[in-house]
Coordinates of C-alpha atoms in Angstrom, one line a residue:
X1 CA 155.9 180.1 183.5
X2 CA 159.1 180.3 181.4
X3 CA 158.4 179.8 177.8
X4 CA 159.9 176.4 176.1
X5 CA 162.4 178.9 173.8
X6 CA 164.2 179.6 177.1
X7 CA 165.0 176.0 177.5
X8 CA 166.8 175.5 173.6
X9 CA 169.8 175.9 175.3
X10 CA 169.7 173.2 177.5
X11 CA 168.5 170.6 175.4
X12 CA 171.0 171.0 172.6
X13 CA 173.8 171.8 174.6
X14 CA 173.5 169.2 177.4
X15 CA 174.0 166.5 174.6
X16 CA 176.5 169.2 172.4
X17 CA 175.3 167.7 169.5
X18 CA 174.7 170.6 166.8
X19 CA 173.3 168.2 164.1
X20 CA 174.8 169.4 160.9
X21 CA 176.9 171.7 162.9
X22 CA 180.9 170.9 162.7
X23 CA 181.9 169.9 166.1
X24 CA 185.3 171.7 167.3
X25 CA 186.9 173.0 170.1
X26 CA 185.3 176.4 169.3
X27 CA 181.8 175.3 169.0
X28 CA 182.0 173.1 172.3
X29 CA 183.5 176.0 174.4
X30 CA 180.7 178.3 172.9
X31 CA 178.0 175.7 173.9
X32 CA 179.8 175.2 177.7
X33 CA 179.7 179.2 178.4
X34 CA 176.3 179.3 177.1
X35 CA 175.0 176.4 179.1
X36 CA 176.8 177.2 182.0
X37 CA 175.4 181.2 182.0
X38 CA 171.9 179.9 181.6
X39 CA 172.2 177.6 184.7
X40 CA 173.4 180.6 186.7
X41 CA 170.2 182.0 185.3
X42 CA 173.3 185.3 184.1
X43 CA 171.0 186.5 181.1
X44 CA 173.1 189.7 180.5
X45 CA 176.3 187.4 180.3
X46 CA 174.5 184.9 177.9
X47 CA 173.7 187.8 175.9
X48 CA 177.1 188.9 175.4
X49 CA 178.4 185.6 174.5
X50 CA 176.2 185.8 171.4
X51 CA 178.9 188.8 170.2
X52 CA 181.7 186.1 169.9
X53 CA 179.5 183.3 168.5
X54 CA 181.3 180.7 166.4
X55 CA 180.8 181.2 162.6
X56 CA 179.0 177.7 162.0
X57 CA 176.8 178.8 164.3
X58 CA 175.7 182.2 163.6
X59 CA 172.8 181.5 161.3
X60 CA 171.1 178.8 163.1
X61 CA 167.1 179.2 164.0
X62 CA 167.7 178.3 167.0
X63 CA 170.0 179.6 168.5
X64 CA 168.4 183.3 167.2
X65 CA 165.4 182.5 168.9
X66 CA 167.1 181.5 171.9
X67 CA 169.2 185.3 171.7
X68 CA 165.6 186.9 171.1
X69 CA 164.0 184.8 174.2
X70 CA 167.3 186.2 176.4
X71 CA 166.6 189.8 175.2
X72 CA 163.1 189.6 176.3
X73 CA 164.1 188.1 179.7
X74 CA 166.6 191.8 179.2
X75 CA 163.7 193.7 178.2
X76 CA 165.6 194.2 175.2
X77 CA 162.5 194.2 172.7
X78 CA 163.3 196.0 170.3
X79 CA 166.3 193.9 169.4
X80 CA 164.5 191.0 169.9
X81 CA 162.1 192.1 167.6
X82 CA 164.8 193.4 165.0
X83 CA 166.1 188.9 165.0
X84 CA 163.1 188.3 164.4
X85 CA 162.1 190.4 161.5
X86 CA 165.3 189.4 160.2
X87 CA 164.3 185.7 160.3
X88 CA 160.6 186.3 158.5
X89 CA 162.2 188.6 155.5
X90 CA 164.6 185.5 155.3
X91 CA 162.1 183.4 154.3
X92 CA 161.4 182.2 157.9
X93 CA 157.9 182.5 158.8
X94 CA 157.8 179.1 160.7
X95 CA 156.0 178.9 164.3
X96 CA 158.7 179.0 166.2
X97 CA 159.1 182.8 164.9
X98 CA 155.7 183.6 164.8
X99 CA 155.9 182.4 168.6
X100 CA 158.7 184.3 169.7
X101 CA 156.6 187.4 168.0
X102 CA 154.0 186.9 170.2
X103 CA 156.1 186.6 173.3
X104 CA 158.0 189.9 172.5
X105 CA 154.2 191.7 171.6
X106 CA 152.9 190.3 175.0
X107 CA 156.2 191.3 176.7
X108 CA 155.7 194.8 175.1
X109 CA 151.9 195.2 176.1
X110 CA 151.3 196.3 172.7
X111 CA 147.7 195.4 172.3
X112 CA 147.8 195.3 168.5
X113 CA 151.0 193.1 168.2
X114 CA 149.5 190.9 170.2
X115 CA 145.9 190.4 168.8
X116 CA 148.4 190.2 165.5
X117 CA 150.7 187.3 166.5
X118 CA 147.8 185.4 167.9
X119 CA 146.3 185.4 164.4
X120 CA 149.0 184.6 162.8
X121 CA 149.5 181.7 165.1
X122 CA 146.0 180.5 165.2
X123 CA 145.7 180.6 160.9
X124 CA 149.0 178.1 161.1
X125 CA 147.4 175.9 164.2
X126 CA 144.0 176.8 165.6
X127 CA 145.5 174.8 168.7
X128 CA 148.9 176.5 169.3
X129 CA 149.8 176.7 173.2
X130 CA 151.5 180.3 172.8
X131 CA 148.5 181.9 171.2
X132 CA 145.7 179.6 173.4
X133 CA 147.9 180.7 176.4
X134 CA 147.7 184.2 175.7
X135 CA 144.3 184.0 175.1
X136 CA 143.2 182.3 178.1
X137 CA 145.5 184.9 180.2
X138 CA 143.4 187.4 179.1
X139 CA 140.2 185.6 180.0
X140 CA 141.3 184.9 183.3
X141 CA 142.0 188.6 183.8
X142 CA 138.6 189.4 183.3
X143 CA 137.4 186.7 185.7
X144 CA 136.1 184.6 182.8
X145 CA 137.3 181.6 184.1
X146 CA 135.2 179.3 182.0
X147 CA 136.3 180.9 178.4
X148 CA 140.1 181.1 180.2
X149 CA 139.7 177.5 180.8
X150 CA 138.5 176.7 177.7
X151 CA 141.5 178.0 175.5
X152 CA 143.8 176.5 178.2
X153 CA 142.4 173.2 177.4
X154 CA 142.8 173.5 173.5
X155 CA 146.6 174.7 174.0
X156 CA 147.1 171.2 175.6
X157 CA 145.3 169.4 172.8
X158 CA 148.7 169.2 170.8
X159 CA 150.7 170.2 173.5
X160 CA 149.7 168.1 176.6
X161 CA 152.7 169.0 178.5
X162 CA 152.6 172.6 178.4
X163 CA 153.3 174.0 181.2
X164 CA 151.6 177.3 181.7
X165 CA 148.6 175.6 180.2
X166 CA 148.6 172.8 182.9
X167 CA 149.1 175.9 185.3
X168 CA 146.3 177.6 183.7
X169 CA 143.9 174.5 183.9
X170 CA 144.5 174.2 187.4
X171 CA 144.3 177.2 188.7
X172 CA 140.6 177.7 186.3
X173 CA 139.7 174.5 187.6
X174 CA 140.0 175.8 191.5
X175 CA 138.3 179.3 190.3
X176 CA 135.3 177.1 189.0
X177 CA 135.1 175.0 192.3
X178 CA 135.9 171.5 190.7
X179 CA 139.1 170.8 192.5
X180 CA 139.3 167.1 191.3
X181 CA 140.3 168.3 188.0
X182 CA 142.2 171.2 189.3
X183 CA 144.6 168.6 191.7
X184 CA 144.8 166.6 188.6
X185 CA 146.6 169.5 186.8
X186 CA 148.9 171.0 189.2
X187 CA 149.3 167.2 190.1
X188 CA 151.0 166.5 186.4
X189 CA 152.5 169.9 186.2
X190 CA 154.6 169.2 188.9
X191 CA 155.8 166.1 187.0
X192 CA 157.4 168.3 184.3
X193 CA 158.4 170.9 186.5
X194 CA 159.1 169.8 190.2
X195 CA 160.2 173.1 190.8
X196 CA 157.2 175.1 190.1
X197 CA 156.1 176.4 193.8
X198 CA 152.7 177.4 192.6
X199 CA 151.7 174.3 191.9
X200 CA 152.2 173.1 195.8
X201 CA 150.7 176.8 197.0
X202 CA 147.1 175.4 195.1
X203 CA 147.8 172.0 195.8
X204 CA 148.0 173.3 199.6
X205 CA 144.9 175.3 198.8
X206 CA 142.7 172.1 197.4
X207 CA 143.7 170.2 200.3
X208 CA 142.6 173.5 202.8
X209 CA 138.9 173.4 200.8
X210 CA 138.9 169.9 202.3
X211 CA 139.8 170.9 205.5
X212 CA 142.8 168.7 205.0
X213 CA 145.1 171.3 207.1
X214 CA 148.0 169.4 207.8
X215 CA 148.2 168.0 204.2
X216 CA 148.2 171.7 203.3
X217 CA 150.6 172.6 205.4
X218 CA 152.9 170.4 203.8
X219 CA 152.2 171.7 200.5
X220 CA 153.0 175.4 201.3
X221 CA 156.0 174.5 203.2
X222 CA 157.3 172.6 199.8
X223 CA 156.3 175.7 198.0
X224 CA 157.8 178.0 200.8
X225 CA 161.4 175.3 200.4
X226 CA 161.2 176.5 196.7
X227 CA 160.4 180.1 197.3
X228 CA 161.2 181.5 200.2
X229 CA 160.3 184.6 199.2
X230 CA 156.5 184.3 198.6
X231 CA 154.3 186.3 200.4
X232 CA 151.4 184.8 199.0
X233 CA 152.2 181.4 200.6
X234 CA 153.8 182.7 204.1
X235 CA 150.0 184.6 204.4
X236 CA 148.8 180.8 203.6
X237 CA 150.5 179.1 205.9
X238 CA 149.7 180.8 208.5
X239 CA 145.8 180.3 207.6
X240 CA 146.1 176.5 208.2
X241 CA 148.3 177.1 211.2
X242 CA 145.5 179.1 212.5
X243 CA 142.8 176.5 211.3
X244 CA 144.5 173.8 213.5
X245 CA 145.0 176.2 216.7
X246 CA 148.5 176.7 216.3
X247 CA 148.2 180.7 217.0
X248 CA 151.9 181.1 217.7
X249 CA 152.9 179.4 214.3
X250 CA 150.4 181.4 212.7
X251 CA 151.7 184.9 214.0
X252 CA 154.9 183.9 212.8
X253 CA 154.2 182.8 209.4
X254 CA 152.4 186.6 209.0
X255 CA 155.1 188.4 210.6
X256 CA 157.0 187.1 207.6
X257 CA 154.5 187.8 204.9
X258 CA 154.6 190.9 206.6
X259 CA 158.9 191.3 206.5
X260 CA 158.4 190.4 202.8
X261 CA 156.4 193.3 202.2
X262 CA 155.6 195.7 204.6
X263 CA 153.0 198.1 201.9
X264 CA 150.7 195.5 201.6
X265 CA 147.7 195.5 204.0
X266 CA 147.0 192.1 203.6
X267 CA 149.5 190.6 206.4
X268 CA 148.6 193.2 208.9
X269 CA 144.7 192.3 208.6
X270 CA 145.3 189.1 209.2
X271 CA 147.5 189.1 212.2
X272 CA 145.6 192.1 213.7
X273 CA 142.7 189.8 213.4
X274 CA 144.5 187.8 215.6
X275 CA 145.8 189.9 218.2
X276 CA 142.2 190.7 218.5
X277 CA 141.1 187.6 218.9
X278 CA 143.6 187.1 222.3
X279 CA 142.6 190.1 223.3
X280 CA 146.0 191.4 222.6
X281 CA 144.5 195.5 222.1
X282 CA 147.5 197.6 221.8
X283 CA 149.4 194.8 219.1
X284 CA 145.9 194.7 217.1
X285 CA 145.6 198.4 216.9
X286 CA 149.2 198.8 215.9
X287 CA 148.6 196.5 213.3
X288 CA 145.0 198.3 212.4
X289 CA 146.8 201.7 211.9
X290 CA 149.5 199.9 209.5
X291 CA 146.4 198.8 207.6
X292 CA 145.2 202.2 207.0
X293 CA 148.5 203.4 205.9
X294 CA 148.7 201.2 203.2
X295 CA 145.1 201.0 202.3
X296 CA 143.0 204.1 203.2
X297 CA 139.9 202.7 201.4
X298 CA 139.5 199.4 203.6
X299 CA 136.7 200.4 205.9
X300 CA 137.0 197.2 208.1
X301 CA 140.5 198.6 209.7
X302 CA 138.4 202.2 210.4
X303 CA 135.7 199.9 212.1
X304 CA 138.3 198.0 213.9
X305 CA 140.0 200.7 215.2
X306 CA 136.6 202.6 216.3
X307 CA 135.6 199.4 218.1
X308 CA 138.8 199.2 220.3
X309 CA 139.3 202.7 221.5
X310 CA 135.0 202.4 222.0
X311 CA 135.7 199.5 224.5
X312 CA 138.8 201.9 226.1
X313 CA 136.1 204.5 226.0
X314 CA 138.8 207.1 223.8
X315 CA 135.3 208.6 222.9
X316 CA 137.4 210.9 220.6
X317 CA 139.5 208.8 218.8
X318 CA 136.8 206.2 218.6
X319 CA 134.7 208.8 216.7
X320 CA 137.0 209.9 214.2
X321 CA 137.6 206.2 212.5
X322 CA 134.1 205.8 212.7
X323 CA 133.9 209.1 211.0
X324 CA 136.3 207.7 208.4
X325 CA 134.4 204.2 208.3
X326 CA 131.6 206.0 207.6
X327 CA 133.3 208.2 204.7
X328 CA 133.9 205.2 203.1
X329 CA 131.2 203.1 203.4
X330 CA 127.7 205.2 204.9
X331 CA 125.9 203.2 207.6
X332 CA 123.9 203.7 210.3
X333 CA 125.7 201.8 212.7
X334 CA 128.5 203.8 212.6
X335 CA 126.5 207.0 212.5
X336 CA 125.0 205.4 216.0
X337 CA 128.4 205.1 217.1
X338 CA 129.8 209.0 216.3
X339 CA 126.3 209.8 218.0
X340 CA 127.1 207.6 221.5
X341 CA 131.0 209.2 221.4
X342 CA 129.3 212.5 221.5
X343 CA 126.6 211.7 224.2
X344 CA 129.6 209.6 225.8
X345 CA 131.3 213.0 225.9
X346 CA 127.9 214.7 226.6
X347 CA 128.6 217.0 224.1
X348 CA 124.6 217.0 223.3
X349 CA 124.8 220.0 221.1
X350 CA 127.5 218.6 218.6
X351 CA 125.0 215.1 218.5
X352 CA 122.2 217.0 217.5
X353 CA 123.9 218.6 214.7
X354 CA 125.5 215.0 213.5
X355 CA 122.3 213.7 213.7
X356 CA 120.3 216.3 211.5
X357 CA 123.4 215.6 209.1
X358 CA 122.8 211.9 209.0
X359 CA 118.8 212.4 208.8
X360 CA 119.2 214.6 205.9
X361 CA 121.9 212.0 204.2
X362 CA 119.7 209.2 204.4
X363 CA 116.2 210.6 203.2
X364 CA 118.1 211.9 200.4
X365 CA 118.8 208.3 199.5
X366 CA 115.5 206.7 200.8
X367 CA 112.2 208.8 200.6
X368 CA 111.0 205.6 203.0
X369 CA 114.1 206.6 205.6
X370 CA 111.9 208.8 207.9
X371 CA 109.4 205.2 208.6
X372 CA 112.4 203.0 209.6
X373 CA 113.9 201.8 212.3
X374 CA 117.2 203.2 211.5
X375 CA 115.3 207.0 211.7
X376 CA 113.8 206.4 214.8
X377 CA 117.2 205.3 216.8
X378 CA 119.2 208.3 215.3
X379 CA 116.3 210.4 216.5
X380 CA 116.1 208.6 219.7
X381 CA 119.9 210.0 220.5
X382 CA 119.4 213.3 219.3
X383 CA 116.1 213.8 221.5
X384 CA 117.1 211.1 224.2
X385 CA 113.5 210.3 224.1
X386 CA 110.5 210.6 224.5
X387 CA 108.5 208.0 225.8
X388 CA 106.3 207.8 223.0
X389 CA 109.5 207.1 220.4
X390 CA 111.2 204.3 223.2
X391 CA 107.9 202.4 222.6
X392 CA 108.0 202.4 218.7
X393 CA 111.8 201.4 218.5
X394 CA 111.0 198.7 221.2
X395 CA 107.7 197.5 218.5
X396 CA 110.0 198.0 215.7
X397 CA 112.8 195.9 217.1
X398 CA 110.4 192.9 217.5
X399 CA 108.8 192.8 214.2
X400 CA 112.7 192.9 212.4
X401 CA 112.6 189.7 210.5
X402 CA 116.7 190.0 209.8
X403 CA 118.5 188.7 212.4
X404 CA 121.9 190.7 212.3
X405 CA 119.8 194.2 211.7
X406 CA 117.7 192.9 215.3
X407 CA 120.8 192.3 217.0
X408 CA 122.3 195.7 215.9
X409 CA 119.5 197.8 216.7
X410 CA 119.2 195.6 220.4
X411 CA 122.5 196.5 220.9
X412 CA 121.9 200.6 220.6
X413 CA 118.8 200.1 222.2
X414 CA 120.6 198.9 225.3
X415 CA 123.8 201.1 224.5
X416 CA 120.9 204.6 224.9
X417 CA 119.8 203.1 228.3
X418 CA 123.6 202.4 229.4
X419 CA 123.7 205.8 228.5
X420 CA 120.7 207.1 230.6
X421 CA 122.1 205.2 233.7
X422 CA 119.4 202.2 233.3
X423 CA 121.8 199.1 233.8
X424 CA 119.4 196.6 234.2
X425 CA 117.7 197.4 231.0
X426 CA 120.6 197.9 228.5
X427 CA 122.2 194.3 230.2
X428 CA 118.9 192.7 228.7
X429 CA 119.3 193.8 225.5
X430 CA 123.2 192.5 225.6
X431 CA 122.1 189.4 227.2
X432 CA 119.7 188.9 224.2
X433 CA 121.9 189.8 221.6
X434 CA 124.7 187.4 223.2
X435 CA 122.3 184.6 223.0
X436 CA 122.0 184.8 219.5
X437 CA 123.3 181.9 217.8
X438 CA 126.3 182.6 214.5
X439 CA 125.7 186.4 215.2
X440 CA 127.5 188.2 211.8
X441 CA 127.8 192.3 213.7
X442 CA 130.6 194.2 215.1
X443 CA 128.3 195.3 217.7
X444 CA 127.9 191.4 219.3
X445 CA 131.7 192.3 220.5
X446 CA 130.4 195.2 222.4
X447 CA 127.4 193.8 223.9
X448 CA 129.7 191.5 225.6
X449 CA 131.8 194.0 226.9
X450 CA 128.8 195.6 228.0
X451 CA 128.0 193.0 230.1
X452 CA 131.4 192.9 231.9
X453 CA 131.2 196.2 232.9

């Protein structure tokens, strides 16, 4: 949000009436540069005009705030600062000053100035928008939406067209799950400021919660028409293209997200997801690798990338991003799945010594580990038996009240008898598990594929 200060210009040049200013050739050539350097959004050049300023001119409020806003913009603080230190041992300790010290402390990160200024504004107006604003920012930044949204609310109290507090409603609003209130806001923010793409990003957003896709898609493309840049909204569109089957549109819109900026995971997971989903292995697992490049500690993309070279039985590769899944984020599952690349491989030896490694991990973090189910499996493919422990697993399997830990542990069940050559057995354990209704495990996938093969 731009602050109001930014906008002096326009409002008193637009009209070029300087109130108790004398109007002259000088004055109105000053306030056509000015205006004209501001439209073209050329801050440095605005800057400079304010060397050759007209006399009459020089000492107006104003106009110094409107320099100090421009040097912000210029990171210039410290000359902003020096205006308005100027101004306050002139006498001018109005709130227009204190203001622009708060915007120059919040620009500076400068904890202290900041916590300052805000006092200073709330002992003048306990319901000033700059210091409510920067207050709720701060909230919001510590997920406390419902203190955020409560000083956004009293910075509209005597500002009710303030901007970044509509913004700030709106977007606490949606955080808080009532989106009435939240459309509302962005709904009169876009009133002031038809420009602000945000506002149609979370009015695309409400609409999505509704399942309203084409409505939302409407809403990000005006956002997108305003910024074409946004990689936030291209990763959005192509959501509700997806929602509404249009895959095509949907790879597109995050092959732009990812164009916009290619070292952030987010645009690869979701179109890998997608390659995935057609069955499209090589793309996916291109896109799966550029995860992992630009975020090492998102486990999912290890998992992913384990799961396909699994199904193109790469037994290797398939157990060294299990082996970094597992790194990240310990689970039996994936332990399971180092110990079936091994056996795969039937390099017994090396799956006994993985397995003693994971028994040893997990009754250090359980002393109940060596009574569950998760024990006896690992045990099961170290020893490949016996009898005695096949019948235990198969008791414990049926007695597992959670659905998605019964699923997984059918699915290694079967996977050990695919592995000892018993077809018929391990094919009714993936029928089982495919059976299951909403099943929430990476190892439903490979049940399936079991069953193809």
């Amino acid at each position: 949000m731009k602050t109001k200060v930014f906008f002096i210009a326009v409002m008193l040049f637009s009209m070029l009436n300087f109130g108790g200013f004398t109007i002259n050739a000088e004055t109105i050539n000053f306030a056509q540069q000015l205006q004209n350097l501001l439209e073209k959004n050329d801050i440095d050049g605005a800057i400079r005009l304010y060397d050759d300023i007209p006399e009459n001119l020089s000492d107006d409020t104003d106009l110094k705030l409107l320099h100090a806003s421009l040097l912000i913009s210029a990171k210039r603080l410290n000359e902003a600062k020096a205006i308005t230190t100027a101004l306050k041992e002139g006498g001018n300790n109005g709130i227009e000053v204190l203001e622009m010290d708060a915007e120059i402390a919040m620009a500076s990160g400068n904890k202290g100035a900041i916590q300052t200024a805000v006092n200073a504004l709330i002992a003048l107006d306990p319901y000033n928008a700059v210091a409510n604003n920067i207050l709720g920012n701060q909230q919001a930044l510590k997920k406390k939406y419902k203190l955020a949204l409560g000083y956004y609310r009293k910075a509209l109290v005597h500002s009710p067209d303030n901007e970044e507090a509509l913004f700030g409603c709106g977007q606490m609003n949606y955080y808080l799950g009532d989106l009435t209130a939240s459309r509302t806001n962005f709904e009169k923010l876009l009133k002031y400021r038809p420009d602000e793409f945000q506002a149609y990003v979370y009015l695309g957003k409400l609409a999505a919660e509704d399942e309203h896709f084409f409505e939302a898609i409407n809403d990000v493309k005006k956002a997108l028409e305003l910024n074409p840049q946004s990689f936030d909204a291209w990763i959005d569109l192509g959501q509700y293209y997806r929602n509404i089957g249009r895959y095509d549109d949907a790879e597109k819109a995050w092959s732009k997200a990812i164009s916009l900026d290619p070292t952030y995971f987010l645009g690869y997971t979701y179109r890998a997801g997608l390659y995935d989903e057609q069955n499209r292995i090589p793309e996916a697992l291109k896109d799966y690798h550029k995860i992992v490049q630009t975020n090492p500690k998102y486990y999912f993309a290890f998992e992913e990338i384990g799961i396909l070279e699994f199904h193109m039985k790469n037994w290797t590769t398939a157990r060294e991003y299990f082996a970094k899944a597992n790194a990240v984020r310990e689970s039996t599952a994936y332990q399971l799945m180092i110990l079936a690349t091994y056996l795969m491989e039937k390099k017994t030896f090396d799956a006994k010594n993985a397995a003693d490694q994971f028994i040893k991990s997990g009754n250090k973090k359980d002393m109940n580990f060596s009574k569950s189910i998760d024990y006896n499996m690992i045990r099961l493919y170290k020893d490949q038996g016996p009898i005695n422990l096949e019948s235990a697993i198969a008791k414990q399997i049926e007695k597992e009240t959670d659905k998605n830990k019964r699923g997984k542990m059918m699915y290694y069940f079967g996977l050990y008898y695919q592995m000892r050559g018993h077809q018929e057995v391990a094919a009714d354990y993936y029928n089982k598990i495919t059976k299951m209704q909403t099943p929430m495990f990476f190892e439903y996938r490979l049940a399936e594929w079991g069953l193809q093969e």
